[in-house]
Amino acid sequence: MGSRLFLPQGFFINGINSGIADRKKRDIALIHSEVPCVAAGLFTKNRVKAAPVIISKRHLRNGRAQAILVNSGCANACTGNRGMEDVEMMAYDLACQLGIKKEDVLLASTGVIGRFLPMSRVKQGIRKIAETVGNPSKPEFFAEAIMTTDTIPKIISRQFLTQNRKRVAICGLAKGAGMIHPDLATLLCFIITDINIHKSLLQRSLMTAAERSFNSLTIDGDTSTNDSVLILANGRAGNRPINGANQDFLRFQNNLNGVMLGLAELIARDGEGATKLVRIVVKNAESGISAKKMARHIASSSLVKTALYGSDPNWGRLMAAIGSSGVRIDPQRIDIYFGKLQVTRNGEPASYSEREANRILKKKEIEIVIDLKQGRGGAKVYTCDLTPDYVNINSCYSRRPCILIQGGGGSF
Amino acid sequence: MGSRLFLPQGFFINGINSGIADRKKRDIALIHSEVPCVAAGLFTKNRVKAAPVIISKRHLRNGRAQAILVNSGCANACTGNRGMEDVEMMAYDLACQLGIKKEDVLLASTGVIGRFLPMSRVKQGIRKIAETVGNPSKPEFFAEAIMTTDTIPKIISRQFLTQNRKRVAICGLAKGAGMIHPDLATLLCFIITDINIHKSLLQRSLMTAAERSFNSLTIDGDTSTNDSVLILANGRAGNRPINGANQDFLRFQNNLNGVMLGLAELIARDGEGATKLVRIVVKNAESGISAKKMARHIASSSLVKTALYGSDPNWGRLMAAIGSSGVRIDPQRIDIYFGKLQVTRNGEPASYSEREANRILKKKEIEIVIDLKQGRGGAKVYTCDLTPDYVNINSCYSRRPCILIQGGGGSF
């Protein structure tokens, strides 16, 4: 959670229970801004898109929004026309309660695919949470309400001063224990900031930050029907409007990167059943694109991830993953390091202590460096190990009507 | 193993222990033909290729070979010049012992990556196995000698009559418990037949059969440094030489398909830690290529495979995998079946009994059918479930000098 929480001005955040999935767990979450915001979003590339994804993309066309409504416990994906009507209804209900435009409501859902929302409970929940607007914000309730198999809520915030000495705050809240969980839900991230910025720059900065964070994260190599990253900027910081890539914009970008990278790391650490945070670094590739392609491929390999679980200094699996990544390489140039320990030199065994390698791999944070010695492209990707708990979490889900969360534990 | 074993004439097969990996397990395997054979091969597409793969490709350039030498316990991959010299030495030693040309020896290795072969033991093993040539063949010893984490040896054979009433036998021997295991080894397949056939047709028939079998198999979505499929045809059946796609060729193709598909099914059933054989069938796709792409993507999804382990009728995970397969689809046309039970209709929940779905998924063999209702392309891919045992098998390998096999058990 980081240390101090910096909340941007003019926003209200909360999360409550409405009984969608569970009688106790919070499952409806709201962000509301006093004034309309500049807004941007990134959505799943999965060709099967959940109803809230379709509607949010539509509502974002004008680059404007004033509220975000999220539910957990049901992904509202593969639900056809009825699913679409349910989302429209949610937006309409909330807009009426808050006295804003329906089109200014963005929506996201997370939970089981192929089930319909229990709309009477959802409607009651919307009324209930709308009535809390004006109370002090409860970001921790929001973060809890969007969790599914996550074991910890995920909030990261930062603040900085603009050139005219205005304080800007950025607060990000995310969920995602595996990326992805088509039925236990998926990656959701919501960012609020009080900066005054043009909508095209907001979209650009969101894409830049996502490239280094969520797009550099792979838990199990899948992408979901519901992945959404949304940002609202309400301008209440009072900084000079940002219309170009000036000093203030660079500071904003830098801090947004930090918030989103921090969230991505929290998600990797909290991967289902994960015991280790793993950074795969590819250096000196022909290009940044090929470096990232290789790093993602390695980070998705079940064989690499099981070896990391067992702290096995088994660089042969890395070589095999490197060779099957689809990137052009010269196998006889490849150096591999576990942390700072070189285990492979020019594609052959380096002389190293297996005990030392094993010691490094037993840590909770592992960095693996692949030096291709071909060019100047580099990339860093975050992942976690693959454990028996991952299998258990994802297999014993049968015939449960909805998702049950147990605090603290990684499995249920 | 099938029921009866049909061995082609003029071949000798055997497997012995030479102490490469273990004092007891057979680890050197030999195929020898009385006369030079027409030969063909398929090799890994991994850019990191083991030394025996490089040499075998070279020796196969003339489409001719007379012997195949295989070792388990060491993959001889990522071993640089020394690894290449070791393979050359193995080919030379065997050729001297058998009085054949060094270039007529094909080689394959399976085991740990990044370790050198214990050449004195290997040389002794080669002498020892060469001395057994002339004794009765021991195909079961050969099949054992190439195993690593496999729990059962894999042999499939077939025979048929040519138009001039000659009996042709085809015998295939394979290893591969996961596809692949870059360090615990990988997919190896050796096929011997006494048919008289032109080398270009032999290569073509091998590729055709591989497309429907090994290229339709995915255990963990990786490809290895050592994958090799080799075929030898010595012409001893005495059939009229096959120089074109005549009736005899079609019979041969049909039987070769059967042998290789049988081996692929044995491998899928024996996937590391697997409890279920799973067939993913994609129907009515825009093309066969897109059907196969989607089927392979689904068969590689950890989330799908863990749900199958848990017998969880969780078709939402299938929808998410379908949507992220990179194939163009219309989500609102997709039908999904577990066996004959329809669970999804036009991308939405069909009405079905969850109990019945769960009952179907509890079986040892599962067929999942995806009907895209777009065109006429189809594909069938074989895989297995992802279990806690898979993770255990692939993680607890640390600091073992070589692979130890325990008969009967899937983990060690």
Tab-separated table of N, CA, C and O in Angstrom, chain A residues 18-89:
chain	number	residue	atom	x	y	z
A	18	SER	N	-23.206	-5.314	-1.571
A	18	SER	CA	-24.608	-5.326	-2.033
A	18	SER	C	-25.109	-6.754	-2.165
A	18	SER	O	-26.213	-6.983	-2.615
A	19	GLY	N	-24.260	-7.729	-1.831
A	19	GLY	CA	-24.715	-9.120	-1.861
A	19	GLY	C	-24.664	-9.788	-3.226
A	19	GLY	O	-25.318	-10.799	-3.452
A	20	ILE	N	-23.899	-9.246	-4.161
A	20	ILE	CA	-23.815	-9.867	-5.492
A	20	ILE	C	-23.229	-11.270	-5.371
A	20	ILE	O	-23.751	-12.232	-5.923
A	21	ALA	N	-22.112	-11.356	-4.664
A	21	ALA	CA	-21.364	-12.608	-4.651
A	21	ALA	C	-21.351	-13.217	-3.267
A	21	ALA	O	-21.166	-14.411	-3.108
A	22	ASP	N	-21.589	-12.409	-2.281
A	22	ASP	CA	-21.264	-12.806	-0.922
A	22	ASP	C	-22.015	-11.840	-0.009
A	22	ASP	O	-22.290	-10.711	-0.371
A	23	ARG	N	-22.329	-12.311	1.183
A	23	ARG	CA	-23.111	-11.440	2.062
A	23	ARG	C	-22.270	-10.373	2.746
A	23	ARG	O	-22.796	-9.423	3.296
A	24	LYS	N	-20.958	-10.630	2.766
A	24	LYS	CA	-20.120	-9.723	3.533
A	24	LYS	C	-19.162	-8.901	2.697
A	24	LYS	O	-18.920	-7.740	2.970
A	25	LYS	N	-18.560	-9.539	1.699
A	25	LYS	CA	-17.500	-8.858	0.977
A	25	LYS	C	-18.049	-7.653	0.205
A	25	LYS	O	-19.091	-7.730	-0.446
A	26	ARG	N	-17.332	-6.533	0.267
A	26	ARG	CA	-17.720	-5.379	-0.532
A	26	ARG	C	-17.667	-5.756	-2.005
A	26	ARG	O	-16.737	-6.437	-2.430
A	27	ASP	N	-18.647	-5.304	-2.776
A	27	ASP	CA	-18.701	-5.727	-4.170
A	27	ASP	C	-19.151	-4.634	-5.127
A	27	ASP	O	-19.236	-4.856	-6.332
A	28	ILE	N	-19.464	-3.458	-4.604
A	28	ILE	CA	-19.793	-2.324	-5.482
A	28	ILE	C	-18.895	-1.160	-5.092
A	28	ILE	O	-18.770	-0.842	-3.909
A	29	ALA	N	-18.262	-0.577	-6.100
A	29	ALA	CA	-17.292	0.481	-5.832
A	29	ALA	C	-17.595	1.693	-6.705
A	29	ALA	O	-18.020	1.543	-7.852
A	30	LEU	N	-17.361	2.851	-6.151
A	30	LEU	CA	-17.710	4.086	-6.864
A	30	LEU	C	-16.587	5.112	-6.791
A	30	LEU	O	-15.989	5.298	-5.724
A	31	ILE	N	-16.335	5.759	-7.912
A	31	ILE	CA	-15.529	6.986	-7.937
A	31	ILE	C	-16.442	8.076	-8.481
A	31	ILE	O	-17.103	7.880	-9.506
A	32	HIS	N	-16.467	9.209	-7.798
A	32	HIS	CA	-17.281	10.323	-8.292
A	32	HIS	C	-16.490	11.609	-8.173
A	32	HIS	O	-15.811	11.845	-7.170
A	33	SER	N	-16.551	12.416	-9.196
A	33	SER	CA	-15.887	13.713	-9.152
A	33	SER	C	-16.936	14.823	-9.065
A	33	SER	O	-17.992	14.735	-9.698
A	34	GLU	N	-16.614	15.841	-8.278
A	34	GLU	CA	-17.546	16.983	-8.142
A	34	GLU	C	-17.846	17.630	-9.483
A	34	GLU	O	-18.930	18.159	-9.701
A	35	VAL	N	-16.842	17.606	-10.355
A	35	VAL	CA	-16.996	18.257	-11.669
A	35	VAL	C	-16.656	17.250	-12.761
A	35	VAL	O	-15.918	16.293	-12.524
A	36	PRO	N	-17.163	17.466	-13.962
A	36	PRO	CA	-16.813	16.553	-15.058
A	36	PRO	C	-15.301	16.507	-15.260
A	36	PRO	O	-14.612	17.511	-15.063
A	37	CYS	N	-14.796	15.339	-15.643
A	37	CYS	CA	-13.360	15.135	-15.790
A	37	CYS	C	-12.986	14.881	-17.240
A	37	CYS	O	-13.787	14.403	-18.038
A	38	VAL	N	-11.713	15.158	-17.539
A	38	VAL	CA	-11.101	14.632	-18.741
A	38	VAL	C	-10.824	13.155	-18.431
A	38	VAL	O	-10.376	12.842	-17.329
A	39	ALA	N	-11.108	12.271	-19.400
A	39	ALA	CA	-11.006	10.837	-19.108
A	39	ALA	C	-10.357	10.086	-20.253
A	39	ALA	O	-10.419	10.512	-21.413
A	40	ALA	N	-9.689	8.997	-19.929
A	40	ALA	CA	-9.087	8.143	-20.949
A	40	ALA	C	-9.138	6.707	-20.468
A	40	ALA	O	-9.332	6.449	-19.274
A	41	GLY	N	-8.966	5.777	-21.395
A	41	GLY	CA	-9.048	4.370	-20.998
A	41	GLY	C	-8.307	3.449	-21.939
A	41	GLY	O	-8.051	3.781	-23.096
A	42	LEU	N	-7.942	2.294	-21.421
A	42	LEU	CA	-7.351	1.219	-22.213
A	42	LEU	C	-8.152	-0.037	-21.883
A	42	LEU	O	-8.490	-0.270	-20.725
A	43	PHE	N	-8.400	-0.830	-22.919
A	43	PHE	CA	-9.272	-1.984	-22.707
A	43	PHE	C	-8.662	-3.249	-23.276
A	43	PHE	O	-7.753	-3.207	-24.108
A	44	THR	N	-9.195	-4.378	-22.839
A	44	THR	CA	-8.722	-5.677	-23.298
A	44	THR	C	-8.700	-5.776	-24.823
A	44	THR	O	-9.553	-5.203	-25.497
A	45	LYS	N	-7.710	-6.518	-25.330
A	45	LYS	CA	-7.684	-6.791	-26.767
A	45	LYS	C	-8.367	-8.114	-27.085
A	45	LYS	O	-8.413	-8.532	-28.235
A	46	ASN	N	-8.878	-8.773	-26.064
A	46	ASN	CA	-9.619	-10.005	-26.290
A	46	ASN	C	-10.820	-9.697	-27.194
A	46	ASN	O	-11.503	-8.695	-27.003
A	47	ARG	N	-11.039	-10.584	-28.180
A	47	ARG	CA	-12.152	-10.343	-29.100
A	47	ARG	C	-13.503	-10.585	-28.436
A	47	ARG	O	-14.542	-10.161	-28.944
A	48	VAL	N	-13.481	-11.318	-27.336
A	48	VAL	CA	-14.700	-11.461	-26.538
A	48	VAL	C	-14.630	-10.404	-25.450
A	48	VAL	O	-13.818	-10.489	-24.542
A	49	LYS	N	-15.471	-9.384	-25.576
A	49	LYS	CA	-15.433	-8.260	-24.638
A	49	LYS	C	-16.694	-8.267	-23.778
A	49	LYS	O	-17.795	-8.434	-24.278
A	50	ALA	N	-16.492	-8.044	-22.490
A	50	ALA	CA	-17.623	-7.984	-21.580
A	50	ALA	C	-18.472	-6.742	-21.869
A	50	ALA	O	-17.960	-5.744	-22.403
A	51	ALA	N	-19.726	-6.801	-21.495
A	51	ALA	CA	-20.649	-5.691	-21.759
A	51	ALA	C	-20.145	-4.354	-21.198
A	51	ALA	O	-20.188	-3.335	-21.904
A	52	PRO	N	-19.634	-4.288	-19.959
A	52	PRO	CA	-19.171	-2.992	-19.446
A	52	PRO	C	-18.002	-2.421	-20.254
A	52	PRO	O	-17.851	-1.192	-20.350
A	53	VAL	N	-17.186	-3.300	-20.849
A	53	VAL	CA	-16.081	-2.826	-21.684
A	53	VAL	C	-16.643	-2.116	-22.924
A	53	VAL	O	-16.197	-1.016	-23.287
A	54	ILE	N	-17.631	-2.735	-23.510
A	54	ILE	CA	-18.223	-2.159	-24.728
A	54	ILE	C	-18.851	-0.798	-24.420
A	54	ILE	O	-18.649	0.190	-25.139
A	55	ILE	N	-19.593	-0.726	-23.320
A	55	ILE	CA	-20.275	0.522	-22.966
A	55	ILE	C	-19.264	1.607	-22.552
A	55	ILE	O	-19.367	2.775	-22.954
A	56	SER	N	-18.262	1.236	-21.771
A	56	SER	CA	-17.287	2.237	-21.324
A	56	SER	C	-16.533	2.830	-22.511
A	56	SER	O	-16.262	4.035	-22.546
A	57	LYS	N	-16.156	1.983	-23.473
A	57	LYS	CA	-15.484	2.502	-24.670
A	57	LYS	C	-16.378	3.540	-25.361
A	57	LYS	O	-15.919	4.596	-25.792
A	58	ARG	N	-17.656	3.203	-25.422
A	58	ARG	CA	-18.608	4.107	-26.078
A	58	ARG	C	-18.712	5.429	-25.294
A	58	ARG	O	-18.635	6.509	-25.867
A	59	HIS	N	-18.847	5.336	-23.982
A	59	HIS	CA	-18.992	6.546	-23.151
A	59	HIS	C	-17.716	7.392	-23.150
A	59	HIS	O	-17.766	8.580	-22.845
A	60	LEU	N	-16.580	6.770	-23.486
A	60	LEU	CA	-15.308	7.496	-23.453
A	60	LEU	C	-15.003	8.237	-24.742
A	60	LEU	O	-14.016	8.961	-24.822
A	61	ARG	N	-15.850	8.032	-25.754
A	61	ARG	CA	-15.543	8.623	-27.062
A	61	ARG	C	-15.292	10.130	-27.000
A	61	ARG	O	-14.462	10.666	-27.715
A	62	ASN	N	-16.033	10.831	-26.112
A	62	ASN	CA	-15.857	12.284	-26.015
A	62	ASN	C	-14.739	12.684	-25.046
A	62	ASN	O	-14.527	13.859	-24.788
A	63	GLY	N	-14.016	11.676	-24.487
A	63	GLY	CA	-12.892	11.990	-23.597
A	63	GLY	C	-13.310	12.640	-22.292
A	63	GLY	O	-12.553	13.398	-21.684
A	64	ARG	N	-14.494	12.334	-21.834
A	64	ARG	CA	-15.079	12.988	-20.679
A	64	ARG	C	-15.814	11.976	-19.817
A	64	ARG	O	-16.430	11.044	-20.352
A	65	ALA	N	-15.751	12.133	-18.511
A	65	ALA	CA	-16.525	11.269	-17.604
A	65	ALA	C	-16.585	11.937	-16.250
A	65	ALA	O	-15.797	12.858	-15.948
A	66	GLN	N	-17.505	11.466	-15.401
A	66	GLN	CA	-17.602	12.063	-14.077
A	66	GLN	C	-17.682	11.020	-12.963
A	66	GLN	O	-17.521	11.356	-11.792
A	67	ALA	N	-17.913	9.775	-13.348
A	67	ALA	CA	-18.012	8.717	-12.328
A	67	ALA	C	-17.589	7.381	-12.903
A	67	ALA	O	-17.665	7.158	-14.115
A	68	ILE	N	-17.100	6.515	-12.013
A	68	ILE	CA	-16.784	5.135	-12.401
A	68	ILE	C	-17.488	4.211	-11.425
A	68	ILE	O	-17.378	4.381	-10.200
A	69	LEU	N	-18.209	3.236	-11.973
A	69	LEU	CA	-18.950	2.280	-11.158
A	69	LEU	C	-18.414	0.882	-11.451
A	69	LEU	O	-18.344	0.484	-12.615
A	70	VAL	N	-18.019	0.175	-10.413
A	70	VAL	CA	-17.427	-1.143	-10.603
A	70	VAL	C	-18.143	-2.161	-9.731
A	70	VAL	O	-18.526	-1.846	-8.601
A	71	ASN	N	-18.311	-3.379	-10.262
A	71	ASN	CA	-18.779	-4.452	-9.380
A	71	ASN	C	-17.851	-5.656	-9.498
A	71	ASN	O	-17.259	-5.903	-10.539
A	72	SER	N	-17.713	-6.380	-8.412
A	72	SER	CA	-17.048	-7.678	-8.464
A	72	SER	C	-18.099	-8.763	-8.278
A	72	SER	O	-19.251	-8.481	-8.006
A	73	GLY	N	-17.690	-10.032	-8.494
A	73	GLY	CA	-18.620	-11.139	-8.284
A	73	GLY	C	-19.318	-11.619	-9.537
A	73	GLY	O	-19.897	-12.700	-9.559
A	74	CYS	N	-19.276	-10.838	-10.595
A	74	CYS	CA	-19.896	-11.219	-11.869
A	74	CYS	C	-19.279	-10.359	-12.956
A	74	CYS	O	-19.315	-9.136	-12.876
A	75	ALA	N	-18.698	-11.010	-13.970
A	75	ALA	CA	-17.975	-10.268	-15.010
A	75	ALA	C	-18.902	-9.660	-16.050
A	75	ALA	O	-18.485	-8.820	-16.842
A	76	ASN	N	-20.174	-10.101	-16.043
A	76	ASN	CA	-21.120	-9.659	-17.075
A	76	ASN	C	-20.495	-9.783	-18.468
A	76	ASN	O	-20.586	-8.873	-19.286
A	77	ALA	N	-19.863	-10.923	-18.737
A	77	ALA	CA	-19.299	-11.212	-20.057
A	77	ALA	C	-20.015	-12.427	-20.625
A	77	ALA	O	-20.461	-13.297	-19.868
A	78	CYS	N	-20.147	-12.470	-21.952
A	78	CYS	CA	-20.890	-13.556	-22.624
A	78	CYS	C	-22.335	-13.568	-22.137
A	78	CYS	O	-22.895	-14.624	-21.831
A	79	THR	N	-22.889	-12.412	-22.043
A	79	THR	CA	-24.257	-12.294	-21.533
A	79	THR	C	-25.189	-11.619	-22.542
A	79	THR	O	-26.335	-11.282	-22.203
A	80	GLY	N	-24.674	-11.410	-23.760
A	80	GLY	CA	-25.521	-10.950	-24.864
A	80	GLY	C	-26.269	-9.649	-24.596
A	80	GLY	O	-25.777	-8.774	-23.879
A	81	ASN	N	-27.467	-9.548	-25.188
A	81	ASN	CA	-28.237	-8.304	-25.076
A	81	ASN	C	-28.625	-7.990	-23.640
A	81	ASN	O	-28.615	-6.834	-23.230
A	82	ARG	N	-28.942	-9.044	-22.902
A	82	ARG	CA	-29.354	-8.808	-21.519
A	82	ARG	C	-28.210	-8.173	-20.721
A	82	ARG	O	-28.442	-7.249	-19.930
A	83	GLY	N	-26.997	-8.639	-20.979
A	83	GLY	CA	-25.833	-8.057	-20.299
A	83	GLY	C	-25.680	-6.584	-20.633
A	83	GLY	O	-25.393	-5.749	-19.762
A	84	MET	N	-25.887	-6.252	-21.918
A	84	MET	CA	-25.770	-4.855	-22.344
A	84	MET	C	-26.848	-3.999	-21.679
A	84	MET	O	-26.584	-2.883	-21.211
A	85	GLU	N	-28.057	-4.523	-21.626
A	85	GLU	CA	-29.154	-3.769	-20.986
A	85	GLU	C	-28.867	-3.542	-19.497
A	85	GLU	O	-29.149	-2.467	-18.963
A	86	ASP	N	-28.279	-4.554	-18.879
A	86	ASP	CA	-27.961	-4.425	-17.450
A	86	ASP	C	-26.936	-3.301	-17.215
A	86	ASP	O	-27.076	-2.515	-16.275
A	87	VAL	N	-25.913	-3.229	-18.081
A	87	VAL	CA	-24.923	-2.153	-17.896
A	87	VAL	C	-25.550	-0.790	-18.133
A	87	VAL	O	-25.305	0.161	-17.380
A	88	GLU	N	-26.375	-0.702	-19.172
A	88	GLU	CA	-27.048	0.572	-19.457
A	88	GLU	C	-27.879	1.012	-18.246
A	88	GLU	O	-27.884	2.180	-17.859
A	89	MET	N	-28.516	0.018	-17.659
A	89	MET	CA	-29.355	0.297	-16.501
A	89	MET	C	-28.514	0.797	-15.323
A	89	MET	O	-28.899	1.742	-14.629
